[in-house]
XYZ file of C-alpha atoms in Angstrom:
172
model
C 21.547 -191.476 128.920
C 21.917 -189.171 125.939
C 23.872 -188.907 122.723
C 25.459 -185.624 121.691
C 24.549 -184.315 118.255
C 28.165 -184.685 117.095
C 28.123 -188.389 118.062
C 25.370 -189.219 115.581
C 28.028 -189.544 112.889
C 30.125 -191.976 114.998
C 29.286 -195.596 114.089
C 30.840 -196.915 117.310
C 28.490 -194.768 119.385
C 25.407 -195.827 117.402
C 26.338 -199.523 117.497
C 27.167 -199.231 121.213
C 23.738 -197.725 121.835
C 22.132 -200.615 119.928
C 24.057 -203.124 122.091
C 23.018 -201.240 125.230
C 19.389 -201.437 124.152
C 19.714 -205.197 123.629
C 19.981 -205.369 119.839
C 22.442 -207.686 118.100
C 22.187 -205.701 114.837
C 25.172 -203.608 113.698
C 25.346 -200.797 111.180
C 28.131 -201.128 108.608
C 27.778 -197.527 107.385
C 25.590 -194.482 107.926
C 22.636 -193.629 105.790
C 23.890 -191.121 103.212
C 20.739 -189.006 103.534
C 21.537 -187.805 107.074
C 21.947 -184.001 106.909
C 22.889 -181.537 109.594
C 20.131 -179.058 110.330
C 21.040 -175.366 110.229
C 24.630 -175.922 109.034
C 25.620 -172.233 108.831
C 26.995 -170.491 111.968
C 24.702 -168.291 114.050
C 26.762 -165.195 113.206
C 25.417 -165.425 109.653
C 21.804 -165.749 110.831
C 21.620 -162.814 113.254
C 21.955 -159.159 112.268
C 23.177 -157.907 115.675
C 25.477 -160.807 116.539
C 27.876 -158.709 118.634
C 25.022 -157.338 120.789
C 23.674 -160.865 121.297
C 27.155 -162.082 122.274
C 27.618 -159.237 124.790
C 24.161 -159.735 126.285
C 24.679 -163.477 126.682
C 28.154 -162.975 128.168
C 26.680 -160.771 130.917
C 23.973 -163.317 131.741
C 24.564 -165.250 134.963
C 22.577 -168.287 133.862
C 23.501 -170.497 136.820
C 23.390 -167.685 139.448
C 27.088 -168.188 140.196
C 27.480 -164.702 141.657
C 25.168 -165.580 144.572
C 26.622 -167.234 147.650
C 24.752 -170.496 148.145
C 22.738 -171.017 151.305
C 22.079 -174.665 152.014
C 20.092 -174.074 155.195
C 16.336 -174.543 154.845
C 14.344 -171.354 155.122
C 12.404 -171.205 158.367
C 11.317 -168.626 160.871
C 12.615 -168.168 164.380
C 11.636 -170.874 166.866
C 10.108 -168.324 169.273
C 8.010 -170.902 171.209
C 11.268 -172.605 172.304
C 12.744 -169.392 173.751
C 13.172 -169.253 177.530
C 12.979 -165.821 179.173
C 13.463 -164.551 182.713
C 10.781 -162.418 184.332
C 13.106 -159.859 185.945
C 16.727 -160.354 184.841
C 16.237 -159.260 181.191
C 17.727 -162.453 179.726
C 16.242 -164.548 176.941
C 17.771 -167.846 175.884
C 17.306 -168.988 172.280
C 18.081 -172.729 172.299
C 19.611 -174.630 169.413
C 18.446 -178.200 168.835
C 20.934 -180.637 170.307
C 22.379 -177.929 172.518
C 22.573 -177.809 176.315
C 19.008 -176.494 176.712
C 18.269 -178.190 180.032
C 21.526 -177.033 181.608
C 20.932 -173.407 180.582
C 17.297 -173.578 181.714
C 18.431 -174.888 185.100
C 21.016 -172.087 185.335
C 18.373 -169.449 184.549
C 16.119 -171.006 187.206
C 18.879 -170.636 189.798
C 19.632 -167.092 188.625
C 16.031 -165.989 189.134
C 13.597 -167.522 191.624
C 10.391 -166.556 189.755
C 9.169 -169.032 187.097
C 10.715 -168.737 183.631
C 8.627 -167.666 180.640
C 8.262 -170.293 177.901
C 6.010 -170.937 174.897
C 5.938 -167.331 173.671
C 4.684 -166.220 170.262
C 5.998 -163.254 168.221
C 3.698 -160.759 169.933
C 4.605 -161.956 173.444
C 8.302 -161.750 172.491
C 7.903 -158.150 171.267
C 6.034 -157.241 174.466
C 8.713 -158.908 176.607
C 11.499 -157.027 174.800
C 9.651 -153.714 175.155
C 9.116 -154.227 178.887
C 12.673 -155.421 179.586
C 14.991 -152.588 178.631
C 17.906 -153.260 178.479
C 17.791 -156.975 177.727
C 20.166 -159.594 176.339
C 19.323 -162.428 173.952
C 21.785 -165.293 173.821
C 22.301 -168.842 172.690
C 24.842 -171.510 173.564
C 26.394 -173.704 170.901
C 28.666 -176.659 171.237
C 30.810 -178.718 168.930
C 28.801 -180.290 166.057
C 29.887 -183.813 167.053
C 28.662 -183.263 170.613
C 25.343 -181.902 169.260
C 24.957 -184.882 166.911
C 25.715 -187.333 169.733
C 23.256 -185.615 172.095
C 20.546 -185.702 169.421
C 21.263 -189.347 168.652
C 21.055 -190.354 172.313
C 17.961 -188.296 173.182
C 15.995 -188.553 169.943
C 16.940 -191.869 168.322
C 18.051 -194.215 171.118
C 15.361 -192.931 173.465
C 11.789 -193.977 172.599
C 9.985 -191.444 174.798
C 7.954 -188.412 173.758
C 9.655 -186.238 171.135
C 11.877 -189.052 169.874
C 12.376 -189.751 166.174
C 10.666 -193.141 165.963
C 10.534 -193.237 162.137
C 14.266 -192.539 161.827
C 14.958 -195.140 164.542
C 12.893 -197.731 162.654
C 14.621 -196.917 159.351
C 18.098 -197.198 160.905
C 17.190 -200.510 162.548
C 15.745 -201.950 159.304
C 18.648 -200.875 157.126
């Protein structure tokens, strides 16, 4: 709650604030000694007013020229990547996506065991030793992803489930 400087002269605003704060008192008139501080305009106080105006006009105070990015900043989820040993394919899963189905497909595509749990160095080594290679991901409709996550992470109580979120939803 705040009062604008201009509203200090408005008796309705002051009396409304008093009512809001629980006071039954009312002012009939303002105190005659109330004076505005710095009454002259800024153009009379600054020697280079035009330069100040131009500099302030060019200032992007709220960073409006930048496109907002609402995604949290985080690195690649390399340990979740699934790579083939010979085929030169690496799958980069998205949470809530069809990870198991793609993993099964890669297992059928190549009989040797798939590579999982890599770190950045192992990923670089894999890419260097598998020329040419293809990195891919599979996305699905956001509603399908949300439903899959709800079923596997909130309804299910097994390992990797979101027990705190489940408890909060149940309690609320």
